PDB file of N, CA and C in Angstrom:
ATOM      1  N   MET M1382      -7.450 -11.286  -5.876  1.00 44.00           N
ATOM      2  CA  MET M1382      -6.775 -10.387  -6.799  1.00 44.00           C
ATOM      3  C   MET M1382      -6.358  -9.143  -6.032  1.00 44.00           C
ATOM      4  N   GLY M1383      -5.199  -8.633  -6.338  1.00 48.00           N
ATOM      5  CA  GLY M1383      -4.689  -7.426  -5.689  1.00 48.00           C
ATOM      6  C   GLY M1383      -5.363  -6.179  -6.222  1.00 48.00           C
ATOM      7  N   ILE M1384      -4.787  -5.057  -5.923  1.00 52.00           N
ATOM      8  CA  ILE M1384      -5.300  -3.787  -6.432  1.00 52.00           C
ATOM      9  C   ILE M1384      -4.955  -3.708  -7.912  1.00 52.00           C
ATOM     10  N   TYR M1385      -5.935  -3.374  -8.739  1.00 49.00           N
ATOM     11  CA  TYR M1385      -5.765  -3.378 -10.189  1.00 49.00           C
ATOM     12  C   TYR M1385      -6.292  -2.067 -10.738  1.00 49.00           C
ATOM     13  N   ILE M1386      -5.439  -1.317 -11.423  1.00 54.00           N
ATOM     14  CA  ILE M1386      -5.837  -0.044 -12.013  1.00 54.00           C
ATOM     15  C   ILE M1386      -5.341   0.006 -13.449  1.00 54.00           C
ATOM     16  N   LYS M1387      -6.251  -0.010 -14.407  1.00 53.00           N
ATOM     17  CA  LYS M1387      -5.926   0.117 -15.828  1.00 53.00           C
ATOM     18  C   LYS M1387      -4.713  -0.718 -16.239  1.00 53.00           C
ATOM     19  N   GLY M1388      -4.761  -2.002 -15.978  1.00 54.00           N
ATOM     20  CA  GLY M1388      -3.696  -2.889 -16.418  1.00 54.00           C
ATOM     21  C   GLY M1388      -2.477  -2.926 -15.514  1.00 54.00           C
ATOM     22  N   LEU M1389      -2.544  -2.287 -14.370  1.00 63.00           N
ATOM     23  CA  LEU M1389      -1.404  -2.257 -13.460  1.00 63.00           C
ATOM     24  C   LEU M1389      -1.701  -3.077 -12.214  1.00 63.00           C
ATOM     25  N   ASP M1390      -0.717  -3.805 -11.758  1.00 82.00           N
ATOM     26  CA  ASP M1390      -0.841  -4.538 -10.503  1.00 82.00           C
ATOM     27  C   ASP M1390      -0.053  -3.816  -9.423  1.00 82.00           C
ATOM     28  N   PHE M1391      -0.543  -3.866  -8.205  1.00 88.00           N
ATOM     29  CA  PHE M1391       0.132  -3.276  -7.058  1.00 88.00           C
ATOM     30  C   PHE M1391       0.373  -4.382  -6.034  1.00 88.00           C
ATOM     31  N   TYR M1392       1.617  -4.550  -5.615  1.00 92.00           N
ATOM     32  CA  TYR M1392       2.006  -5.636  -4.721  1.00 92.00           C
ATOM     33  C   TYR M1392       2.155  -5.134  -3.286  1.00 92.00           C
ATOM     34  N   PRO M1393       1.535  -5.815  -2.316  1.00 93.00           N
ATOM     35  CA  PRO M1393       1.646  -5.378  -0.921  1.00 93.00           C
ATOM     36  C   PRO M1393       3.014  -5.719  -0.334  1.00 93.00           C
ATOM     37  N   ALA M1394       3.551  -4.766   0.414  1.00 94.00           N
ATOM     38  CA  ALA M1394       4.812  -4.981   1.128  1.00 94.00           C
ATOM     39  C   ALA M1394       4.658  -4.427   2.541  1.00 94.00           C
ATOM     40  N   MET M1395       5.157  -5.156   3.509  1.00 94.00           N
ATOM     41  CA  MET M1395       5.135  -4.716   4.897  1.00 94.00           C
ATOM     42  C   MET M1395       6.475  -4.047   5.195  1.00 94.00           C
ATOM     43  N   VAL M1396       6.403  -2.803   5.644  1.00 95.00           N
ATOM     44  CA  VAL M1396       7.613  -2.036   5.951  1.00 95.00           C
ATOM     45  C   VAL M1396       7.783  -1.982   7.466  1.00 95.00           C
ATOM     46  N   SER M1397       9.002  -2.218   7.899  1.00 94.00           N
ATOM     47  CA  SER M1397       9.326  -2.133   9.324  1.00 94.00           C
ATOM     48  C   SER M1397      10.667  -1.425   9.474  1.00 94.00           C
ATOM     49  N   ARG M1398      10.931  -0.993  10.672  1.00 92.00           N
ATOM     50  CA  ARG M1398      12.214  -0.348  10.950  1.00 92.00           C
ATOM     51  C   ARG M1398      12.991  -1.255  11.893  1.00 92.00           C
ATOM     52  N   LYS M1399      14.165  -1.647  11.442  1.00 85.00           N
ATOM     53  CA  LYS M1399      15.022  -2.536  12.231  1.00 85.00           C
ATOM     54  C   LYS M1399      16.381  -1.872  12.363  1.00 85.00           C
ATOM     55  N   GLY M1400      16.748  -1.581  13.594  1.00 88.00           N
ATOM     56  CA  GLY M1400      17.991  -0.838  13.801  1.00 88.00           C
ATOM     57  C   GLY M1400      17.832   0.542  13.189  1.00 88.00           C
ATOM     58  N   GLY M1401      18.750   0.942  12.366  1.00 90.00           N
ATOM     59  CA  GLY M1401      18.659   2.237  11.708  1.00 90.00           C
ATOM     60  C   GLY M1401      18.119   2.159  10.302  1.00 90.00           C
ATOM     61  N   LEU M1402      17.693   0.971   9.858  1.00 96.00           N
ATOM     62  CA  LEU M1402      17.224   0.788   8.485  1.00 96.00           C
ATOM     63  C   LEU M1402      15.742   0.446   8.427  1.00 96.00           C
ATOM     64  N   PHE M1403      15.128   0.842   7.322  1.00 97.00           N
ATOM     65  CA  PHE M1403      13.776   0.407   7.004  1.00 97.00           C
ATOM     66  C   PHE M1403      13.898  -0.825   6.116  1.00 97.00           C
ATOM     67  N   GLN M1404      12.985  -1.772   6.301  1.00 97.00           N
ATOM     68  CA  GLN M1404      12.975  -2.993   5.508  1.00 97.00           C
ATOM     69  C   GLN M1404      11.579  -3.205   4.952  1.00 97.00           C
ATOM     70  N   ALA M1405      11.485  -3.507   3.654  1.00 97.00           N
ATOM     71  CA  ALA M1405      10.212  -3.823   3.005  1.00 97.00           C
ATOM     72  C   ALA M1405      10.237  -5.285   2.584  1.00 97.00           C
ATOM     73  N   ASP M1406       9.259  -6.052   3.047  1.00 95.00           N
ATOM     74  CA  ASP M1406       9.115  -7.457   2.679  1.00 95.00           C
ATOM     75  C   ASP M1406       7.818  -7.618   1.902  1.00 95.00           C
ATOM     76  N   PHE M1407       7.919  -8.147   0.677  1.00 95.00           N
ATOM     77  CA  PHE M1407       6.721  -8.354  -0.134  1.00 95.00           C
ATOM     78  C   PHE M1407       5.924  -9.535   0.404  1.00 95.00           C
ATOM     79  N   VAL M1408       4.642  -9.324   0.612  1.00 92.00           N
ATOM     80  CA  VAL M1408       3.755 -10.328   1.194  1.00 92.00           C
ATOM     81  C   VAL M1408       3.652 -11.560   0.297  1.00 92.00           C
ATOM     82  N   ASP M1409       3.533 -11.365  -1.003  1.00 92.00           N
ATOM     83  CA  ASP M1409       3.318 -12.464  -1.946  1.00 92.00           C
ATOM     84  C   ASP M1409       4.609 -13.034  -2.518  1.00 92.00           C
ATOM     85  N   ILE M1410       5.740 -12.394  -2.230  1.00 92.00           N
ATOM     86  CA  ILE M1410       7.016 -12.804  -2.820  1.00 92.00           C
ATOM     87  C   ILE M1410       8.047 -12.892  -1.691  1.00 92.00           C
ATOM     88  N   PRO M1411       8.120 -14.025  -1.007  1.00 88.00           N
ATOM     89  CA  PRO M1411       8.958 -14.119   0.186  1.00 88.00           C
ATOM     90  C   PRO M1411      10.440 -13.833  -0.047  1.00 88.00           C
ATOM     91  N   ASP M1412      10.944 -14.079  -1.228  1.00 88.00           N
ATOM     92  CA  ASP M1412      12.369 -13.876  -1.497  1.00 88.00           C
ATOM     93  C   ASP M1412      12.697 -12.469  -1.968  1.00 88.00           C
ATOM     94  N   CYS M1413      11.741 -11.579  -1.964  1.00 94.00           N
ATOM     95  CA  CYS M1413      11.948 -10.223  -2.473  1.00 94.00           C
ATOM     96  C   CYS M1413      11.797  -9.227  -1.332  1.00 94.00           C
ATOM     97  N   ARG M1414      12.891  -8.505  -1.054  1.00 96.00           N
ATOM     98  CA  ARG M1414      12.843  -7.478  -0.003  1.00 96.00           C
ATOM     99  C   ARG M1414      13.777  -6.350  -0.388  1.00 96.00           C
ATOM    100  N   ALA M1415      13.615  -5.243   0.310  1.00 98.00           N
ATOM    101  CA  ALA M1415      14.435  -4.060   0.045  1.00 98.00           C
ATOM    102  C   ALA M1415      14.731  -3.356   1.357  1.00 98.00           C
ATOM    103  N   TYR M1416      15.779  -2.558   1.327  1.00 97.00           N
ATOM    104  CA  TYR M1416      16.200  -1.805   2.508  1.00 97.00           C
ATOM    105  C   TYR M1416      16.413  -0.351   2.127  1.00 97.00           C
ATOM    106  N   GLY M1417      16.326   0.530   3.110  1.00 98.00           N
ATOM    107  CA  GLY M1417      16.595   1.942   2.878  1.00 98.00           C
ATOM    108  C   GLY M1417      16.793   2.677   4.186  1.00 98.00           C
ATOM    109  N   ALA M1418      17.482   3.814   4.104  1.00 98.00           N
ATOM    110  CA  ALA M1418      17.749   4.621   5.295  1.00 98.00           C
ATOM    111  C   ALA M1418      16.512   5.384   5.750  1.00 98.00           C
ATOM    112  N   THR M1419      15.569   5.621   4.826  1.00 96.00           N
ATOM    113  CA  THR M1419      14.337   6.342   5.143  1.00 96.00           C
ATOM    114  C   THR M1419      13.152   5.562   4.589  1.00 96.00           C
ATOM    115  N   ALA M1420      11.954   5.940   5.017  1.00 94.00           N
ATOM    116  CA  ALA M1420      10.746   5.284   4.513  1.00 94.00           C
ATOM    117  C   ALA M1420      10.605   5.496   3.009  1.00 94.00           C
ATOM    118  N   ILE M1421      10.916   6.680   2.541  1.00 95.00           N
ATOM    119  CA  ILE M1421      10.816   6.954   1.102  1.00 95.00           C
ATOM    120  C   ILE M1421      11.833   6.125   0.334  1.00 95.00           C
ATOM    121  N   GLU M1422      13.051   6.062   0.840  1.00 97.00           N
ATOM    122  CA  GLU M1422      14.096   5.302   0.157  1.00 97.00           C
ATOM    123  C   GLU M1422      13.757   3.824   0.074  1.00 97.00           C
ATOM    124  N   VAL M1423      13.209   3.248   1.138  1.00 97.00           N
ATOM    125  CA  VAL M1423      12.879   1.831   1.097  1.00 97.00           C
ATOM    126  C   VAL M1423      11.765   1.566   0.086  1.00 97.00           C
ATOM    127  N   GLU M1424      10.816   2.482  -0.068  1.00 95.00           N
ATOM    128  CA  GLU M1424       9.754   2.280  -1.058  1.00 95.00           C
ATOM    129  C   GLU M1424      10.305   2.385  -2.479  1.00 95.00           C
ATOM    130  N   ILE M1425      11.224   3.308  -2.713  1.00 95.00           N
ATOM    131  CA  ILE M1425      11.869   3.409  -4.029  1.00 95.00           C
ATOM    132  C   ILE M1425      12.661   2.136  -4.309  1.00 95.00           C
ATOM    133  N   ASN M1426      13.426   1.679  -3.324  1.00 97.00           N
ATOM    134  CA  ASN M1426      14.218   0.464  -3.497  1.00 97.00           C
ATOM    135  C   ASN M1426      13.332  -0.762  -3.674  1.00 97.00           C
ATOM    136  N   ALA M1427      12.165  -0.771  -3.045  1.00 96.00           N
ATOM    137  CA  ALA M1427      11.233  -1.891  -3.208  1.00 96.00           C
ATOM    138  C   ALA M1427      10.713  -1.959  -4.640  1.00 96.00           C
ATOM    139  N   ARG M1428      10.449  -0.820  -5.241  1.00 93.00           N
ATOM    140  CA  ARG M1428      10.013  -0.803  -6.646  1.00 93.00           C
ATOM    141  C   ARG M1428      11.085  -1.429  -7.534  1.00 93.00           C
ATOM    142  N   HIS M1429      12.322  -1.034  -7.290  1.00 94.00           N
ATOM    143  CA  HIS M1429      13.428  -1.572  -8.082  1.00 94.00           C
ATOM    144  C   HIS M1429      13.590  -3.075  -7.827  1.00 94.00           C
ATOM    145  N   ALA M1430      13.539  -3.492  -6.565  1.00 95.00           N
ATOM    146  CA  ALA M1430      13.690  -4.909  -6.227  1.00 95.00           C
ATOM    147  C   ALA M1430      12.604  -5.757  -6.889  1.00 95.00           C
ATOM    148  N   LEU M1431      11.390  -5.247  -6.922  1.00 94.00           N
ATOM    149  CA  LEU M1431      10.288  -5.972  -7.559  1.00 94.00           C
ATOM    150  C   LEU M1431      10.557  -6.153  -9.049  1.00 94.00           C
ATOM    151  N   GLY M1432      11.037  -5.109  -9.703  1.00 91.00           N
ATOM    152  CA  GLY M1432      11.344  -5.200 -11.127  1.00 91.00           C
ATOM    153  C   GLY M1432      12.472  -6.174 -11.416  1.00 91.00           C
ATOM    154  N   VAL M1433      13.531  -6.112 -10.632  1.00 92.00           N
ATOM    155  CA  VAL M1433      14.660  -7.028 -10.821  1.00 92.00           C
ATOM    156  C   VAL M1433      14.221  -8.463 -10.551  1.00 92.00           C
ATOM    157  N   HIS M1434      13.389  -8.662  -9.546  1.00 92.00           N
ATOM    158  CA  HIS M1434      12.880 -10.001  -9.237  1.00 92.00           C
ATOM    159  C   HIS M1434      12.052 -10.534 -10.407  1.00 92.00           C
ATOM    160  N   MET M1435      11.239  -9.680 -11.014  1.00 88.00           N
ATOM    161  CA  MET M1435      10.436 -10.091 -12.160  1.00 88.00           C
ATOM    162  C   MET M1435      11.330 -10.523 -13.317  1.00 88.00           C
ATOM    163  N   VAL M1436      12.375  -9.761 -13.600  1.00 87.00           N
ATOM    164  CA  VAL M1436      13.294 -10.096 -14.689  1.00 87.00           C
ATOM    165  C   VAL M1436      13.985 -11.427 -14.402  1.00 87.00           C
ATOM    166  N   THR M1437      14.416 -11.618 -13.173  1.00 89.00           N
ATOM    167  CA  THR M1437      15.083 -12.869 -12.797  1.00 89.00           C
ATOM    168  C   THR M1437      14.141 -14.056 -12.963  1.00 89.00           C
ATOM    169  N   LEU M1438      12.907 -13.925 -12.503  1.00 88.00           N
ATOM    170  CA  LEU M1438      11.931 -15.002 -12.687  1.00 88.00           C
ATOM    171  C   LEU M1438      11.710 -15.285 -14.165  1.00 88.00           C
ATOM    172  N   GLY M1439      11.638 -14.226 -14.980  1.00 85.00           N
ATOM    173  CA  GLY M1439      11.431 -14.382 -16.413  1.00 85.00           C
ATOM    174  C   GLY M1439      12.527 -15.191 -17.080  1.00 85.00           C
ATOM    175  N   ARG M1440      13.745 -15.044 -16.610  1.00 88.00           N
ATOM    176  CA  ARG M1440      14.864 -15.811 -17.172  1.00 88.00           C
ATOM    177  C   ARG M1440      14.691 -17.309 -16.946  1.00 88.00           C
ATOM    178  N   TYR M1441      13.929 -17.674 -15.929  1.00 90.00           N
ATOM    179  CA  TYR M1441      13.675 -19.077 -15.619  1.00 90.00           C
ATOM    180  C   TYR M1441      12.274 -19.512 -16.045  1.00 90.00           C
ATOM    181  N   GLY M1442      11.630 -18.705 -16.877  1.00 88.00           N
ATOM    182  CA  GLY M1442      10.317 -19.050 -17.395  1.00 88.00           C
ATOM    183  C   GLY M1442       9.192 -18.932 -16.389  1.00 88.00           C
ATOM    184  N   ARG M1443       9.407 -18.142 -15.343  1.00 87.00           N
ATOM    185  CA  ARG M1443       8.380 -17.966 -14.318  1.00 87.00           C
ATOM    186  C   ARG M1443       7.899 -16.527 -14.323  1.00 87.00           C
ATOM    187  N   ALA M1444       6.804 -16.276 -13.640  1.00 83.00           N
ATOM    188  CA  ALA M1444       6.226 -14.928 -13.568  1.00 83.00           C
ATOM    189  C   ALA M1444       5.957 -14.569 -12.112  1.00 83.00           C
ATOM    190  N   LEU M1445       5.768 -13.282 -11.873  1.00 82.00           N
ATOM    191  CA  LEU M1445       5.383 -12.844 -10.535  1.00 82.00           C
ATOM    192  C   LEU M1445       4.027 -13.433 -10.183  1.00 82.00           C
ATOM    193  N   PRO M1446       3.793 -13.755  -8.922  1.00 86.00           N
ATOM    194  CA  PRO M1446       2.472 -14.249  -8.534  1.00 86.00           C
ATOM    195  C   PRO M1446       1.437 -13.133  -8.619  1.00 86.00           C
ATOM    196  N   THR M1447       0.193 -13.523  -8.629  1.00 84.00           N
ATOM    197  CA  THR M1447      -0.884 -12.540  -8.588  1.00 84.00           C
ATOM    198  C   THR M1447      -0.869 -11.868  -7.222  1.00 84.00           C
ATOM    199  N   PRO M1448      -0.883 -10.532  -7.194  1.00 86.00           N
ATOM    200  CA  PRO M1448      -0.848  -9.850  -5.898  1.00 86.00           C
ATOM    201  C   PRO M1448      -2.149 -10.045  -5.124  1.00 86.00           C
ATOM    202  N   SER M1449      -2.027 -10.077  -3.817  1.00 85.00           N
ATOM    203  CA  SER M1449      -3.205 -10.224  -2.971  1.00 85.00           C
ATOM    204  C   SER M1449      -3.558  -8.888  -2.331  1.00 85.00           C
ATOM    205  N   VAL M1450      -4.745  -8.841  -1.755  1.00 81.00           N
ATOM    206  CA  VAL M1450      -5.157  -7.664  -0.993  1.00 81.00           C
ATOM    207  C   VAL M1450      -4.921  -7.998   0.471  1.00 81.00           C
ATOM    208  N   VAL M1451      -4.203  -7.139   1.146  1.00 80.00           N
ATOM    209  CA  VAL M1451      -3.813  -7.386   2.529  1.00 80.00           C
ATOM    210  C   VAL M1451      -4.235  -6.190   3.365  1.00 80.00           C
ATOM    211  N   SER M1452      -4.641  -6.455   4.576  1.00 73.00           N
ATOM    212  CA  SER M1452      -4.985  -5.386   5.508  1.00 73.00           C
ATOM    213  C   SER M1452      -3.832  -5.194   6.481  1.00 73.00           C
ATOM    214  N   ASP M1453      -3.596  -3.955   6.861  1.00 66.00           N
ATOM    215  CA  ASP M1453      -2.546  -3.722   7.851  1.00 66.00           C
ATOM    216  C   ASP M1453      -3.099  -3.767   9.274  1.00 66.00           C
ATOM    217  N   GLN M1454      -4.371  -4.132   9.407  1.00 64.00           N
ATOM    218  CA  GLN M1454      -4.935  -4.290  10.747  1.00 64.00           C
ATOM    219  C   GLN M1454      -4.225  -5.443  11.435  1.00 64.00           C
ATOM    220  N   GLY M1455      -3.842  -5.234  12.645  1.00 62.00           N
ATOM    221  CA  GLY M1455      -3.130  -6.266  13.378  1.00 62.00           C
ATOM    222  C   GLY M1455      -1.636  -6.266  13.123  1.00 62.00           C
ATOM    223  N   ALA M1456      -1.151  -5.324  12.312  1.00 67.00           N
ATOM    224  CA  ALA M1456       0.286  -5.236  12.070  1.00 67.00           C
ATOM    225  C   ALA M1456       0.978  -4.825  13.364  1.00 67.00           C
ATOM    226  N   ALA M1457       2.158  -5.336  13.548  1.00 75.00           N
ATOM    227  CA  ALA M1457       2.918  -5.009  14.755  1.00 75.00           C
ATOM    228  C   ALA M1457       3.228  -3.515  14.787  1.00 75.00           C
ATOM    229  N   GLU M1458       3.412  -3.006  15.986  1.00 77.00           N
ATOM    230  CA  GLU M1458       3.750  -1.589  16.124  1.00 77.00           C
ATOM    231  C   GLU M1458       5.054  -1.312  15.378  1.00 77.00           C
ATOM    232  N   GLY M1459       5.080  -0.207  14.666  1.00 80.00           N
ATOM    233  CA  GLY M1459       6.265   0.143  13.893  1.00 80.00           C
ATOM    234  C   GLY M1459       6.284  -0.462  12.503  1.00 80.00           C
ATOM    235  N   HIS M1460       5.233  -1.183  12.133  1.00 88.00           N
ATOM    236  CA  HIS M1460       5.107  -1.767  10.797  1.00 88.00           C
ATOM    237  C   HIS M1460       3.967  -1.064  10.071  1.00 88.00           C
ATOM    238  N   TYR M1461       4.113  -0.914   8.762  1.00 89.00           N
ATOM    239  CA  TYR M1461       2.999  -0.388   7.979  1.00 89.00           C
ATOM    240  C   TYR M1461       3.003  -1.032   6.602  1.00 89.00           C
ATOM    241  N   LEU M1462       1.860  -1.042   5.971  1.00 91.00           N
ATOM    242  CA  LEU M1462       1.667  -1.687   4.683  1.00 91.00           C
ATOM    243  C   LEU M1462       1.701  -0.659   3.569  1.00 91.00           C
ATOM    244  N   VAL M1463       2.415  -0.979   2.492  1.00 91.00           N
ATOM    245  CA  VAL M1463       2.410  -0.146   1.290  1.00 91.00           C
ATOM    246  C   VAL M1463       2.082  -1.047   0.104  1.00 91.00           C
ATOM    247  N   TYR M1464       1.557  -0.455  -0.935  1.00 91.00           N
ATOM    248  CA  TYR M1464       1.339  -1.169  -2.185  1.00 91.00           C
ATOM    249  C   TYR M1464       2.292  -0.592  -3.215  1.00 91.00           C
ATOM    250  N   ILE M1465       3.137  -1.449  -3.776  1.00 91.00           N
ATOM    251  CA  ILE M1465       4.161  -1.042  -4.735  1.00 91.00           C
ATOM    252  C   ILE M1465       3.675  -1.411  -6.132  1.00 91.00           C
ATOM    253  N   GLU M1466       3.732  -0.434  -7.043  1.00 87.00           N
ATOM    254  CA  GLU M1466       3.258  -0.702  -8.394  1.00 87.00           C
ATOM    255  C   GLU M1466       4.133  -1.738  -9.076  1.00 87.00           C
ATOM    256  N   GLY M1467       3.474  -2.571  -9.884  1.00 81.00           N
ATOM    257  CA  GLY M1467       4.163  -3.638 -10.594  1.00 81.00           C
ATOM    258  C   GLY M1467       5.107  -3.103 -11.652  1.00 81.00           C
ATOM    259  N   PRO M1468       5.985  -3.961 -12.147  1.00 70.00           N
ATOM    260  CA  PRO M1468       7.011  -3.553 -13.102  1.00 70.00           C
ATOM    261  C   PRO M1468       6.481  -2.937 -14.386  1.00 70.00           C
ATOM    262  N   GLU M1469       5.249  -3.237 -14.786  1.00 63.00           N
ATOM    263  CA  GLU M1469       4.710  -2.637 -16.009  1.00 63.00           C
ATOM    264  C   GLU M1469       4.751  -1.119 -15.914  1.00 63.00           C
ATOM    265  N   ARG M1470       4.580  -0.605 -14.720  1.00 47.00           N
ATOM    266  CA  ARG M1470       4.532   0.842 -14.541  1.00 47.00           C
ATOM    267  C   ARG M1470       5.913   1.459 -14.357  1.00 47.00           C
ATOM    268  N   ILE M1471       6.876   0.702 -13.902  1.00 47.00           N
ATOM    269  CA  ILE M1471       8.175   1.287 -13.604  1.00 47.00           C
ATOM    270  C   ILE M1471       9.211   1.009 -14.675  1.00 47.00           C
ATOM    271  N   GLY M1472       8.812   0.539 -15.827  1.00 50.00           N
ATOM    272  CA  GLY M1472       9.741   0.361 -16.939  1.00 50.00           C
ATOM    273  C   GLY M1472      10.513  -0.945 -16.857  1.00 50.00           C
ATOM    274  N   ALA M1473       9.828  -2.062 -17.045  1.00 49.00           N
ATOM    275  CA  ALA M1473      10.470  -3.365 -16.946  1.00 49.00           C
ATOM    276  C   ALA M1473      11.608  -3.505 -17.952  1.00 49.00           C
ATOM    277  N   ASP M1474      11.486  -2.899 -19.135  1.00 50.00           N
ATOM    278  CA  ASP M1474      12.560  -2.978 -20.127  1.00 50.00           C
ATOM    279  C   ASP M1474      13.836  -2.347 -19.590  1.00 50.00           C
ATOM    280  N   ARG M1475      13.713  -1.200 -18.938  1.00 53.00           N
ATOM    281  CA  ARG M1475      14.879  -0.517 -18.375  1.00 53.00           C
ATOM    282  C   ARG M1475      15.500  -1.374 -17.284  1.00 53.00           C
ATOM    283  N   LEU M1476      14.682  -1.972 -16.437  1.00 51.00           N
ATOM    284  CA  LEU M1476      15.189  -2.816 -15.363  1.00 51.00           C
ATOM    285  C   LEU M1476      15.892  -4.046 -15.917  1.00 51.00           C
ATOM    286  N   GLU M1477      15.365  -4.601 -17.000  1.00 53.00           N
ATOM    287  CA  GLU M1477      15.988  -5.775 -17.600  1.00 53.00           C
ATOM    288  C   GLU M1477      17.380  -5.427 -18.109  1.00 53.00           C
ATOM    289  N   ARG M1478      17.530  -4.266 -18.725  1.00 54.00           N
ATOM    290  CA  ARG M1478      18.852  -3.845 -19.205  1.00 54.00           C
ATOM    291  C   ARG M1478      19.813  -3.669 -18.033  1.00 54.00           C
ATOM    292  N   GLN M1479      19.340  -3.119 -16.925  1.00 55.00           N
ATOM    293  CA  GLN M1479      20.195  -2.911 -15.760  1.00 55.00           C
ATOM    294  C   GLN M1479      20.597  -4.234 -15.126  1.00 55.00           C
ATOM    295  N   ALA M1480      19.719  -5.211 -15.144  1.00 54.00           N
ATOM    296  CA  ALA M1480      20.000  -6.490 -14.501  1.00 54.00           C
ATOM    297  C   ALA M1480      20.956  -7.342 -15.330  1.00 54.00           C
ATOM    298  N   ALA M1481      21.050  -7.068 -16.618  1.00 54.00           N
ATOM    299  CA  ALA M1481      21.904  -7.882 -17.506  1.00 54.00           C
ATOM    300  C   ALA M1481      23.374  -7.613 -17.303  1.00 54.00           C
TER     301      ALA M1481
END
């Protein structure tokens, strides 16, 4: 089970810098990633990408997987681990309207 706080799930994402962009790849969701010009921007975009991915899965009767706990020990140089809050916290209803 991932990090769980009062009904909220947090999904691990590995952030790296490639060229001039930051890239966030979700550990438990291989098809979900985000990009940004800065570390802060990529984390904001990752929150949005996670919400849109959840809405898309919902349209096909699927759900996000259970988040895992991941250690950043052994991560390649220039990579770091972040935990992105699940869509329940970022307004899944708002994201669903935007995705439609």
